[in-house]
Amino acid sequence: MRLLAGLTGSDVPAAVAVAGRALSAEALLAAATAVADDVHGAATVAVDATPTLETVVAVTGALLSGAAVVPVPADAGPAERDHILRDSGAVLVLGRDVPVDVRRRSATAYAPPAGDDTALVMYTSGTTGAPKGVVLTHAAVEAGVDAVAEAWDWTADDRLVHGLPLFHVHGLILGVLGALRRGSPLVHTGRPHPARYAAAGGTLYFGVPTVWSRVCAEPAAARALRRARLLVSGSAPLPVPVFERLSALSGHRPVERYGMTETLITVSSRAGGERRPGHVGVPVRGVRTRLTRDDGTEPPADGETIGELWVSGPMLLRRYHGSAEPPTDHGWFRTGDLATIGPDGWHRIVGRASTDLIKCGGFRIGAGEVEDALLTHPAVREAAVVGTPDADLGEAVTAFVVADGVGERDLIDFVAGHLSVHKRPRSVHFVDSLPRNAMGKVQKKRLML
């Protein structure tokens, strides 16, 4: 099939290795075809998406069969899991109802699916209710993978290394299907431990900010990545101090990119171009972007004025599962993310409109800017900023930080000395840790309870 084009005729010694277990391209295709034989005729198939070789074989096999694949998060609780299986209409679960044996082999030939056939139904995090199923076609996934491959100069000569979850866009669509489409060997480290990254010998590495922060905390591991070609960070904003430290230790200024489940990757810096701390680059091939104010007008592209980001391109979702409402407005998808766009087209993501735009005393403040300022303080290890109700200001800038040896007034004054005074936190709460999801994103709504 087209999405898995890199499997056919590949001569790499190990197409995929997960936590030390490997399959050649030929063996992977034969094992996946055996899975396709098991599920052929099923319209929708769920996969228990654990960080294992079985998950890679199961997803590949289900796609070969023509089924729509529903990755079930490995850390899903009973209620979330039941909702995903019930809502998606999956008729069976690979790894539970149908065992996956990577030693089995089959040579059955399957016709490639049509471009508008459903490839994946990916469930969102459900921060505003029950998770919603995002329906992605084969054509959308192919367009998304090909666009980032062009931006990152990703070829079959690369050796991709990552340890990301196999139920998100970053770890599964880019990190597995992307490698199979490009024909590049994949080494999944099981977990994204710095030592495993250092030992993997890759040319291309994927990570989220939490991964890169932990790599930087082990300088020997970071220095081992000097042999790589490209380090990519995504799924959440990479704090500027982490960007700079990773660059100093590894010799690589990381590529940052922006995307979401509904759109795949739409904006990225380039392998052969500039990489700016705190920015995610420019639109990838086939993508258009725009900003919109609350009143529907478009703010100036001055790099400072905040608006909600809208995107258009061939990698967008077809629809939400079970919904008849179109997910786009004349081809434009409203992301719910706040951004600025500079005169040169460079994008900076400020945060989510629902949690990261703080309207304080008549000012519109992006939480991400305040977080970046806090993180430059040597005592601060983590920071999250939200707006909390205030009778006088409307919303007050409120910070939650993980820090040692510093006081609330010190941090308030520190931010006031780096940014406009009105952007300073009005209060700072010291916590032992910030609540995060599997991809390392801070779950701000939990801080606001």
XYZ file of C-alpha atoms in Angstrom:
449
model
C 0.000 0.000 0.000
C 1.131 3.557 -0.597
C 1.344 4.594 3.042
C 3.735 1.725 3.752
C 5.687 2.113 0.527
C 9.055 1.917 2.255
C 8.460 -1.705 3.295
C 8.371 -3.117 -0.222
C 11.787 -3.952 -1.556
C 13.609 -2.352 1.373
C 17.105 -3.717 1.916
C 17.761 -2.215 5.348
C 18.946 -4.827 7.883
C 16.248 -3.984 10.435
C 13.211 -1.976 9.373
C 11.921 -1.662 12.937
C 13.386 -2.306 16.373
C 11.409 -1.710 19.569
C 13.028 -2.054 22.987
C 15.741 -4.278 21.566
C 13.520 -6.581 19.474
C 13.843 -6.189 15.727
C 12.226 -7.213 12.462
C 13.686 -6.763 9.003
C 11.510 -5.038 6.435
C 10.696 -8.392 4.825
C 9.788 -10.009 8.150
C 7.725 -7.013 9.246
C 5.702 -7.089 6.044
C 5.101 -10.843 6.336
C 4.132 -10.613 10.018
C 1.818 -7.686 9.341
C 0.218 -9.554 6.457
C -0.581 -12.416 8.846
C -2.410 -9.884 11.021
C -4.212 -8.563 7.921
C -5.397 -12.119 7.228
C -6.894 -12.224 10.729
C -8.840 -8.967 10.470
C -9.607 -8.731 6.748
C -13.208 -7.643 6.254
C -13.428 -5.720 9.537
C -14.236 -2.059 8.949
C -12.692 -0.713 12.169
C -10.066 -2.352 14.348
C -8.651 -1.123 17.658
C -5.063 -1.699 18.743
C -3.761 -1.706 22.292
C -0.985 0.787 21.559
C 1.772 -0.297 23.922
C 5.428 0.568 23.172
C 6.106 -2.871 21.671
C 6.939 -4.542 18.390
C 3.466 -6.117 18.529
C 1.859 -2.663 18.246
C 3.863 -1.820 15.130
C 2.939 -5.144 13.513
C -0.724 -4.797 14.531
C -1.139 -1.269 13.165
C 0.686 -2.140 9.962
C -1.365 -5.286 9.465
C -4.697 -3.602 10.082
C -3.817 -0.867 7.582
C -2.783 -3.499 5.026
C -6.175 -5.150 5.421
C -7.991 -1.905 4.626
C -9.419 -1.463 8.121
C -9.581 1.865 9.917
C -7.211 1.694 12.891
C -8.108 3.042 16.355
C -5.028 3.283 18.619
C -6.061 2.866 22.262
C -3.709 4.746 24.621
C -1.662 2.417 26.765
C -2.439 4.517 29.838
C -6.194 4.854 29.212
C -8.346 4.280 32.256
C -11.377 1.963 32.080
C -13.871 4.764 31.363
C -11.743 6.319 28.612
C -11.016 2.939 27.063
C -14.683 1.942 27.071
C -15.648 5.248 25.488
C -13.086 4.886 22.677
C -14.120 1.327 21.841
C -17.827 2.083 22.014
C -17.673 5.389 20.153
C -15.395 4.138 17.357
C -17.423 1.005 16.699
C -14.277 -1.141 16.652
C -15.325 -4.758 16.152
C -12.220 -6.221 17.771
C -9.069 -5.237 19.630
C -5.738 -6.479 18.362
C -3.693 -7.551 21.329
C -6.782 -8.532 23.294
C -9.426 -10.247 21.117
C -6.885 -11.256 18.472
C -3.364 -12.079 19.689
C -0.470 -10.603 17.714
C 2.428 -13.001 17.140
C 5.338 -11.287 15.393
C 6.745 -14.704 14.384
C 3.846 -15.518 12.062
C 4.231 -14.991 8.316
C 1.880 -14.595 5.340
C 2.302 -13.669 1.687
C -1.313 -12.729 0.919
C -1.533 -9.783 -1.480
C -3.906 -6.959 -0.555
C -5.030 -4.174 -2.871
C -4.016 -0.711 -1.638
C -6.871 1.341 -0.169
C -8.188 4.454 -1.881
C -6.832 7.793 -0.782
C -10.152 8.848 0.747
C -10.523 5.627 2.758
C -10.145 6.062 6.509
C -6.703 5.105 7.785
C -6.896 6.120 11.444
C -9.381 7.287 14.034
C -7.255 9.090 16.631
C -8.906 10.141 19.883
C -8.098 13.547 21.321
C -7.124 14.128 24.924
C -10.656 15.122 25.901
C -9.742 18.176 27.993
C -13.206 19.658 27.340
C -15.254 16.483 27.623
C -15.100 12.926 26.353
C -12.364 12.334 23.761
C -13.424 12.890 20.151
C -12.406 10.581 17.326
C -10.471 12.368 14.596
C -10.982 10.643 11.236
C -7.847 10.771 9.068
C -7.761 9.400 5.519
C -4.865 7.628 3.837
C -4.372 10.657 1.599
C -4.222 13.016 4.595
C -1.639 10.890 6.408
C 0.458 10.555 3.253
C 0.333 14.313 2.649
C 1.286 15.012 6.250
C 4.233 12.625 6.270
C 5.513 13.798 2.901
C 5.348 17.466 3.892
C 7.486 17.011 7.007
C 9.857 14.695 5.155
C 10.502 17.512 2.708
C 10.925 20.057 5.516
C 13.358 17.835 7.419
C 15.219 16.337 4.419
C 14.105 12.926 5.702
C 15.174 10.055 3.435
C 15.712 6.291 3.491
C 19.319 6.989 4.484
C 18.181 8.241 7.894
C 17.932 6.115 11.019
C 15.057 7.417 13.126
C 15.222 7.105 16.918
C 12.507 7.943 19.422
C 10.749 6.544 22.475
C 7.396 8.314 22.194
C 3.951 6.787 22.852
C 2.486 4.900 19.899
C -0.995 6.391 20.141
C -0.303 10.010 19.176
C 0.566 11.796 15.937
C 4.191 12.316 16.948
C 4.995 8.752 17.980
C 2.720 6.730 15.679
C 2.014 8.689 12.498
C 5.384 10.415 12.219
C 7.450 8.031 14.309
C 6.247 4.719 12.808
C 4.223 5.283 9.644
C 6.583 8.068 8.597
C 9.581 5.767 8.865
C 7.798 2.997 6.967
C 6.771 5.400 4.210
C 10.264 6.882 3.890
C 11.913 3.449 4.086
C 14.186 4.570 6.919
C 15.077 2.190 9.756
C 13.299 2.911 13.038
C 14.686 2.365 16.514
C 12.044 2.816 19.206
C 13.764 2.870 22.582
C 10.751 1.574 24.527
C 10.982 4.549 26.836
C 12.685 7.842 25.995
C 15.546 7.445 28.452
C 18.515 9.717 27.667
C 20.963 6.812 27.822
C 18.908 4.844 25.291
C 18.795 7.816 22.947
C 22.554 8.224 23.287
C 23.229 4.555 22.520
C 20.869 4.237 19.553
C 23.138 5.744 16.920
C 20.447 7.572 14.970
C 20.671 10.355 12.440
C 17.172 11.709 13.173
C 15.702 11.960 16.677
C 12.163 12.807 17.796
C 11.345 14.052 21.284
C 8.967 16.206 23.307
C 10.220 19.006 25.583
C 10.237 16.738 28.640
C 12.495 14.289 26.793
C 14.929 16.991 25.710
C 14.980 18.489 29.197
C 15.937 15.097 30.620
C 18.565 14.610 27.927
C 20.086 17.956 28.894
C 20.151 16.833 32.532
C 22.567 14.074 31.464
C 25.261 15.979 29.548
C 27.059 12.845 28.384
C 23.874 11.630 26.685
C 23.309 15.013 25.063
C 26.881 15.143 23.766
C 26.475 11.668 22.244
C 23.822 13.144 19.929
C 26.437 15.252 18.151
C 26.729 12.401 15.641
C 23.084 12.865 14.610
C 21.853 14.944 11.678
C 18.688 16.451 13.169
C 16.840 16.704 16.484
C 13.092 17.413 16.301
C 10.935 18.701 19.172
C 7.163 18.924 19.223
C 3.829 18.201 20.949
C 4.374 21.131 23.323
C 6.417 24.354 23.247
C 10.128 23.817 23.856
C 11.227 26.240 26.599
C 13.909 28.600 25.349
C 16.395 27.610 28.101
C 16.062 23.943 27.080
C 16.540 24.887 23.414
C 19.740 26.768 24.240
C 21.163 24.097 26.554
C 20.416 21.293 24.093
C 22.090 23.310 21.371
C 25.176 23.907 23.504
C 25.536 20.266 24.559
C 24.586 18.442 21.355
C 25.748 20.941 18.769
C 22.246 20.918 17.222
C 19.709 23.716 17.220
C 16.548 21.607 17.337
C 13.841 21.798 14.705
C 10.506 22.773 16.251
C 7.170 22.129 14.601
C 3.485 22.713 15.266
C 0.539 20.434 14.737
C -2.397 18.737 16.362
C -4.357 15.527 15.960
C -6.875 17.190 13.641
C -4.285 18.742 11.322
C -1.109 16.677 11.632
C 1.992 18.885 11.217
C 1.291 22.194 9.511
C 4.164 24.500 10.537
C 7.847 23.724 11.006
C 11.334 25.136 10.839
C 13.539 23.510 8.217
C 16.480 21.148 8.332
C 18.371 23.387 5.955
C 17.265 26.702 7.400
C 17.128 28.890 10.464
C 15.810 27.636 13.807
C 14.658 30.250 16.291
C 14.095 29.549 19.984
C 10.452 29.954 20.911
C 9.245 29.741 17.300
C 7.854 26.845 15.249
C 8.751 28.061 11.773
C 6.680 28.557 8.645
C 3.934 26.493 6.936
C 4.962 23.201 5.361
C 4.172 22.377 1.750
C 0.489 22.742 0.867
C -0.474 24.572 4.073
C -1.893 28.064 4.485
C -2.338 29.818 7.832
C -4.045 32.924 9.133
C -4.791 34.612 12.441
C -8.201 35.816 13.554
C -9.220 38.148 16.363
C -12.306 37.696 18.510
C -14.203 40.104 16.254
C -13.298 38.126 13.125
C -10.708 40.601 11.829
C -7.134 39.612 10.960
C -4.385 41.075 13.158
C -1.205 42.470 11.615
C 1.672 40.086 10.903
C 4.001 41.984 13.201
C 5.253 39.114 15.356
C 3.605 40.638 18.418
C -0.164 40.792 17.958
C -1.925 37.630 19.115
C -4.700 35.917 17.189
C -6.250 32.486 16.948
C -4.496 30.294 14.396
C -6.508 28.836 11.498
C -4.934 26.357 9.072
C -5.796 24.862 5.692
C -4.101 21.988 3.896
C -4.346 18.453 2.506
C -3.498 16.752 5.817
C -6.561 17.947 7.743
C -9.084 15.572 9.267
C -12.084 14.513 7.225
C -14.473 14.813 10.164
C -15.019 13.951 13.806
C -16.287 10.416 14.204
C -20.048 10.324 14.638
C -20.542 13.989 13.757
C -22.331 15.291 10.692
C -21.042 18.823 11.252
C -18.174 19.861 8.944
C -14.944 20.360 10.932
C -13.748 23.168 8.682
C -15.046 26.524 7.476
C -14.526 26.611 3.696
C -11.438 24.446 4.130
C -10.076 26.298 7.171
C -9.710 24.556 10.539
C -9.927 26.633 13.688
C -7.154 25.281 15.935
C -8.055 26.993 19.203
C -4.365 27.877 19.578
C -3.071 31.409 19.961
C -0.145 32.550 17.858
C 1.730 35.454 16.371
C 3.051 35.605 12.810
C 6.006 37.799 11.958
C 6.540 39.865 8.798
C 8.729 37.029 7.481
C 6.037 34.396 8.102
C 7.579 32.878 11.212
C 5.019 31.545 13.714
C 5.193 31.637 17.490
C 2.613 29.631 19.456
C 1.398 31.453 22.551
C -0.911 28.752 23.928
C -4.517 27.586 23.946
C -7.247 30.158 23.622
C -9.166 28.427 26.413
C -6.357 28.530 28.982
C -3.430 30.610 27.720
C -4.922 33.942 26.707
C -5.145 36.042 29.864
C -7.222 39.231 29.741
C -5.782 41.256 32.582
C -6.735 44.888 33.175
C -7.489 45.460 29.493
C -4.296 43.768 28.287
C -4.155 40.511 26.318
C -1.278 38.447 27.724
C 0.021 35.156 26.359
C 0.806 32.683 29.135
C 3.709 31.197 27.161
C 5.646 34.460 27.195
C 5.427 34.687 30.982
C 6.390 31.014 31.332
C 9.470 31.533 29.173
C 10.501 34.483 31.325
C 10.105 32.467 34.527
C 12.130 29.585 33.090
C 15.108 31.855 32.513
C 15.433 32.235 36.301
C 18.143 29.795 37.446
C 16.061 28.532 40.374
C 13.000 27.628 38.278
C 12.791 24.123 36.809
C 9.186 24.144 35.572
C 6.532 26.824 35.150
C 2.892 27.071 34.119
C 0.902 30.289 33.937
C -2.891 30.654 33.897
C -5.464 33.396 34.300
C -7.531 33.263 37.468
C -10.701 35.303 38.174
C -10.043 38.710 39.690
C -12.718 41.238 40.651
C -10.555 44.209 39.679
C -8.472 42.985 36.734
C -10.893 40.493 35.204
C -8.167 37.860 35.215
C -4.925 37.825 37.166
C -1.694 36.341 35.858
C -1.069 33.393 38.181
C 2.051 31.216 38.087
C 2.669 27.683 39.302
C 6.367 26.850 39.538
C 8.712 24.077 40.558
C 11.675 25.905 42.069
C 14.188 25.903 44.919
C 15.613 28.716 46.995
C 13.550 31.573 45.634
C 10.551 33.512 46.934
C 7.315 34.700 45.391
C 8.306 38.388 45.325
C 11.660 37.509 43.752
C 9.945 35.814 40.811
C 7.312 38.532 40.373
C 10.020 41.188 40.226
C 12.163 39.033 37.955
C 9.402 38.780 35.340
C 8.629 42.503 35.655
C 12.281 43.164 34.865
C 12.175 41.041 31.708
C 8.730 41.814 30.295
C 6.247 44.660 30.419
C 5.271 45.252 34.018
C 1.613 44.388 33.366
C 2.673 40.859 32.367
C 4.147 40.050 35.766
C 2.443 37.323 37.854
C 0.183 38.693 40.541
C 0.739 35.508 42.562
C 3.140 32.567 42.445
C 2.336 29.111 43.798
C 5.170 26.697 44.504
C 4.392 23.050 43.685
C 6.351 19.794 43.723
C 5.445 18.995 40.109
C 3.146 20.063 37.275
C 0.407 17.708 36.072
C 1.269 16.420 32.589
C -0.221 14.020 30.069
C 1.643 11.210 28.274
C 3.183 13.632 25.776
C 4.516 15.959 28.457
C 1.925 18.701 28.007
C 0.986 20.519 31.190
C -2.677 19.962 32.042
C -3.506 23.478 33.140
C -7.146 22.826 33.878
C -6.030 20.605 36.742
C -4.070 23.518 38.191
C -7.195 25.667 38.109
C -9.432 23.253 40.065
